[in-house]
């Protein structure tokens, strides 16, 4: 998941939450208590989910009065640098929230406990495919499914009404890479220049746009493209890799992918999509809140943020319907992992088992921040959002209809992301032709082949 989840928090801040009375300082090292007295250190990055896991920890401690959980939360960027440094220093947490993009590297570094050696993780206990994502190339499981996310289209209801577009229209938009279908038509109508002309009107000034009709996330999307290109290219039947997880090659030379990127470039040139340069370092949600975007494809993890802005009437629509008559969404799932250097493996195992239990998953679902991985937790989240007046079916329909495809997992993702981000930036900025992605794809697949040869 990329997840939301990512407001910056200084690593030096006192983020630890001690969930039982102890003599430990909340500003101390989360591992200090793990050498004795039944303490379990647990790290996560999403401040919005911290209260949910406080509730899980309280329930866990009630069942295990000799154990206590210390939760530490860092912002997204600080989180990963702190994890990496803690591995080296030998001070990493017993248990931590893990990401599919990170865990292949952690397996190579032998930083993760093989969970199946200590517990049984049943695929049927979770939404389809989530448990399989955490099975490494060696056949061992390295993560307890935690939650999942899909994507949808947030839109400004008032902007739609001003442009004469109904909510019903955006619920069933079609798309194709040739003329853009109804998605492009609506994006054109919603785009407004500084003189008040719409994108489908004569004289529209594409170089001076005050409101863009559509945004596909922000940035080019690197090798994953969850909120950028995945839903559109996925609706054509394209997938990032040949198999998943642990694919042997990427498919960025596929015509279906390249036609999607070529269409995005045309949309930028027409002034219906913001430029890559113009969105660097910005948050889609915040720009949407500033009323500079009418519609934006984003992840379910941002639901509360989008619906939480004052003065913005927000709606949520499904991803558009592709030429094959189906919608599509990438499907990402976080997991909880145990550090191999933990001095508290038995206690950590007990906590991870509880994190994956229906009891904890339902407690998390009650807070309606994310979709828990278990069906019961998912249903509880749906009910809680409904109680807030938010219909999240545009996200969950991909699970119900089988139109979600899994986040790509391969080795060397950091190198691959860097190559693809640079290549996509060049195309979307108009500096390279879309065919230049063939060379990037060859370079990426050469890295995968080299990695495979090292392991053989």
GROMACS .gro file of N, CA and C in nm, residues 127-128 148-152 226 229-240 317-332 392-407:
model
  156
  127UNK      N    1  -0.876  -1.201   0.233
  127UNK     CA    2  -0.922  -1.177   0.096
  127UNK      C    3  -0.829  -1.248  -0.002
  128UNK      N    4  -0.887  -1.288  -0.114
  128UNK     CA    5  -0.817  -1.375  -0.208
  128UNK      C    6  -0.681  -1.318  -0.252
  148UNK      N    7  -0.568  -0.421   0.290
  148UNK     CA    8  -0.551  -0.412   0.145
  148UNK      C    9  -0.606  -0.279   0.097
  149UNK      N   10  -0.571  -0.245  -0.025
  149UNK     CA   11  -0.626  -0.124  -0.085
  149UNK      C   12  -0.648  -0.144  -0.234
  150UNK      N   13  -0.741  -0.068  -0.288
  150UNK     CA   14  -0.764  -0.059  -0.433
  150UNK      C   15  -0.775   0.090  -0.467
  151UNK      N   16  -0.809   0.121  -0.590
  151UNK     CA   17  -0.819   0.262  -0.630
  151UNK      C   18  -0.957   0.293  -0.684
  152UNK      N   19  -0.989   0.421  -0.685
  152UNK     CA   20  -1.116   0.471  -0.738
  152UNK      C   21  -1.100   0.617  -0.777
  226UNK      N   22   0.035   0.230  -0.932
  226UNK     CA   23  -0.093   0.191  -0.875
  226UNK      C   24  -0.203   0.294  -0.896
  229UNK      N   25  -0.117   0.460  -1.378
  229UNK     CA   26  -0.156   0.393  -1.503
  229UNK      C   27  -0.215   0.253  -1.484
  230UNK      N   28  -0.204   0.196  -1.366
  230UNK     CA   29  -0.239   0.055  -1.348
  230UNK      C   30  -0.386   0.024  -1.382
  231UNK      N   31  -0.477   0.108  -1.337
  231UNK     CA   32  -0.619   0.081  -1.360
  231UNK      C   33  -0.653   0.086  -1.509
  232UNK      N   34  -0.595   0.182  -1.580
  232UNK     CA   35  -0.626   0.196  -1.722
  232UNK      C   36  -0.561   0.085  -1.804
  233UNK      N   37  -0.431   0.067  -1.788
  233UNK     CA   38  -0.363  -0.039  -1.862
  233UNK      C   39  -0.417  -0.176  -1.821
  234UNK      N   40  -0.451  -0.189  -1.693
  234UNK     CA   41  -0.508  -0.315  -1.645
  234UNK      C   42  -0.641  -0.348  -1.710
  235UNK      N   43  -0.719  -0.246  -1.743
  235UNK     CA   44  -0.849  -0.270  -1.808
  235UNK      C   45  -0.832  -0.320  -1.951
  236UNK      N   46  -0.711  -0.310  -2.005
  236UNK     CA   47  -0.680  -0.365  -2.137
  236UNK      C   48  -0.629  -0.509  -2.127
  237UNK      N   49  -0.616  -0.558  -2.005
  237UNK     CA   50  -0.564  -0.693  -1.985
  237UNK      C   51  -0.416  -0.697  -1.957
  238UNK      N   52  -0.351  -0.581  -1.950
  238UNK     CA   53  -0.206  -0.575  -1.925
  238UNK      C   54  -0.175  -0.599  -1.778
  239UNK      N   55  -0.059  -0.659  -1.753
  239UNK     CA   56  -0.008  -0.675  -1.617
  239UNK      C   57   0.140  -0.637  -1.615
  240UNK      N   58   0.187  -0.588  -1.500
  240UNK     CA   59   0.325  -0.540  -1.489
  240UNK      C   60   0.428  -0.646  -1.524
  317UNK      N   61  -1.635   0.757  -0.728
  317UNK     CA   62  -1.682   0.676  -0.841
  317UNK      C   63  -1.584   0.563  -0.867
  318UNK      N   64  -1.630   0.457  -0.935
  318UNK     CA   65  -1.539   0.348  -0.970
  318UNK      C   66  -1.443   0.389  -1.080
  319UNK      N   67  -1.336   0.312  -1.094
  319UNK     CA   68  -1.247   0.330  -1.208
  319UNK      C   69  -1.326   0.308  -1.337
  320UNK      N   70  -1.282   0.370  -1.447
  320UNK     CA   71  -1.358   0.359  -1.572
  320UNK      C   72  -1.358   0.217  -1.629
  321UNK      N   73  -1.454   0.194  -1.718
  321UNK     CA   74  -1.470   0.064  -1.783
  321UNK      C   75  -1.386   0.062  -1.910
  322UNK      N   76  -1.299  -0.037  -1.922
  322UNK     CA   77  -1.211  -0.046  -2.037
  322UNK      C   78  -1.278  -0.106  -2.159
  323UNK      N   79  -1.204  -0.115  -2.271
  323UNK     CA   80  -1.261  -0.165  -2.397
  323UNK      C   81  -1.314  -0.307  -2.389
  324UNK      N   82  -1.263  -0.386  -2.294
  324UNK     CA   83  -1.310  -0.524  -2.280
  324UNK      C   84  -1.434  -0.534  -2.191
  325UNK      N   85  -1.486  -0.418  -2.149
  325UNK     CA   86  -1.609  -0.416  -2.071
  325UNK      C   87  -1.590  -0.436  -1.923
  326UNK      N   88  -1.466  -0.427  -1.875
  326UNK     CA   89  -1.438  -0.447  -1.734
  326UNK      C   90  -1.359  -0.331  -1.676
  327UNK      N   91  -1.382  -0.307  -1.547
  327UNK     CA   92  -1.299  -0.214  -1.472
  327UNK      C   93  -1.174  -0.289  -1.426
  328UNK      N   94  -1.082  -0.214  -1.366
  328UNK     CA   95  -0.960  -0.279  -1.317
  328UNK      C   96  -0.901  -0.194  -1.205
  329UNK      N   97  -0.832  -0.260  -1.114
  329UNK     CA   98  -0.758  -0.189  -1.009
  329UNK      C   99  -0.643  -0.276  -0.961
  330UNK      N  100  -0.531  -0.212  -0.935
  330UNK     CA  101  -0.424  -0.284  -0.865
  330UNK      C  102  -0.468  -0.303  -0.721
  331UNK      N  103  -0.418  -0.409  -0.662
  331UNK     CA  104  -0.462  -0.459  -0.533
  331UNK      C  105  -0.337  -0.480  -0.449
  332UNK      N  106  -0.320  -0.397  -0.350
  332UNK     CA  107  -0.199  -0.400  -0.268
  332UNK      C  108  -0.236  -0.443  -0.126
  392UNK      N  109  -1.823   0.304  -0.004
  392UNK     CA  110  -1.690   0.266  -0.052
  392UNK      C  111  -1.695   0.150  -0.151
  393UNK      N  112  -1.814   0.120  -0.205
  393UNK     CA  113  -1.825   0.011  -0.301
  393UNK      C  114  -1.740   0.029  -0.426
  394UNK      N  115  -1.708   0.154  -0.470
  394UNK     CA  116  -1.616   0.165  -0.583
  394UNK      C  117  -1.479   0.101  -0.558
  395UNK      N  118  -1.441   0.089  -0.432
  395UNK     CA  119  -1.317   0.020  -0.399
  395UNK      C  120  -1.337  -0.130  -0.386
  396UNK      N  121  -1.441  -0.169  -0.315
  396UNK     CA  122  -1.459  -0.310  -0.284
  396UNK      C  123  -1.516  -0.391  -0.401
  397UNK      N  124  -1.575  -0.325  -0.500
  397UNK     CA  125  -1.631  -0.399  -0.614
  397UNK      C  126  -1.524  -0.478  -0.687
  398UNK      N  127  -1.399  -0.432  -0.680
  398UNK     CA  128  -1.292  -0.505  -0.748
  398UNK      C  129  -1.266  -0.640  -0.683
  399UNK      N  130  -1.289  -0.646  -0.552
  399UNK     CA  131  -1.275  -0.774  -0.482
  399UNK      C  132  -1.395  -0.862  -0.515
  400UNK      N  133  -1.514  -0.803  -0.512
  400UNK     CA  134  -1.637  -0.879  -0.537
  400UNK      C  135  -1.644  -0.929  -0.682
  401UNK      N  136  -1.599  -0.846  -0.776
  401UNK     CA  137  -1.612  -0.879  -0.918
  401UNK      C  138  -1.489  -0.949  -0.976
  402UNK      N  139  -1.384  -0.960  -0.897
  402UNK     CA  140  -1.262  -1.025  -0.946
  402UNK      C  141  -1.187  -0.943  -1.049
  403UNK      N  142  -1.197  -0.810  -1.040
  403UNK     CA  143  -1.129  -0.723  -1.136
  403UNK      C  144  -1.002  -0.659  -1.079
  404UNK      N  145  -0.960  -0.706  -0.962
  404UNK     CA  146  -0.836  -0.656  -0.903
  404UNK      C  147  -0.721  -0.746  -0.944
  405UNK      N  148  -0.604  -0.687  -0.966
  405UNK     CA  149  -0.483  -0.767  -0.990
  405UNK      C  150  -0.376  -0.724  -0.891
  406UNK      N  151  -0.291  -0.818  -0.856
  406UNK     CA  152  -0.202  -0.799  -0.742
  406UNK      C  153  -0.081  -0.712  -0.774
  407UNK      N  154  -0.040  -0.640  -0.673
  407UNK     CA  155   0.081  -0.557  -0.675
  407UNK      C  156   0.200  -0.642  -0.720
   0.00000   0.00000   0.00000
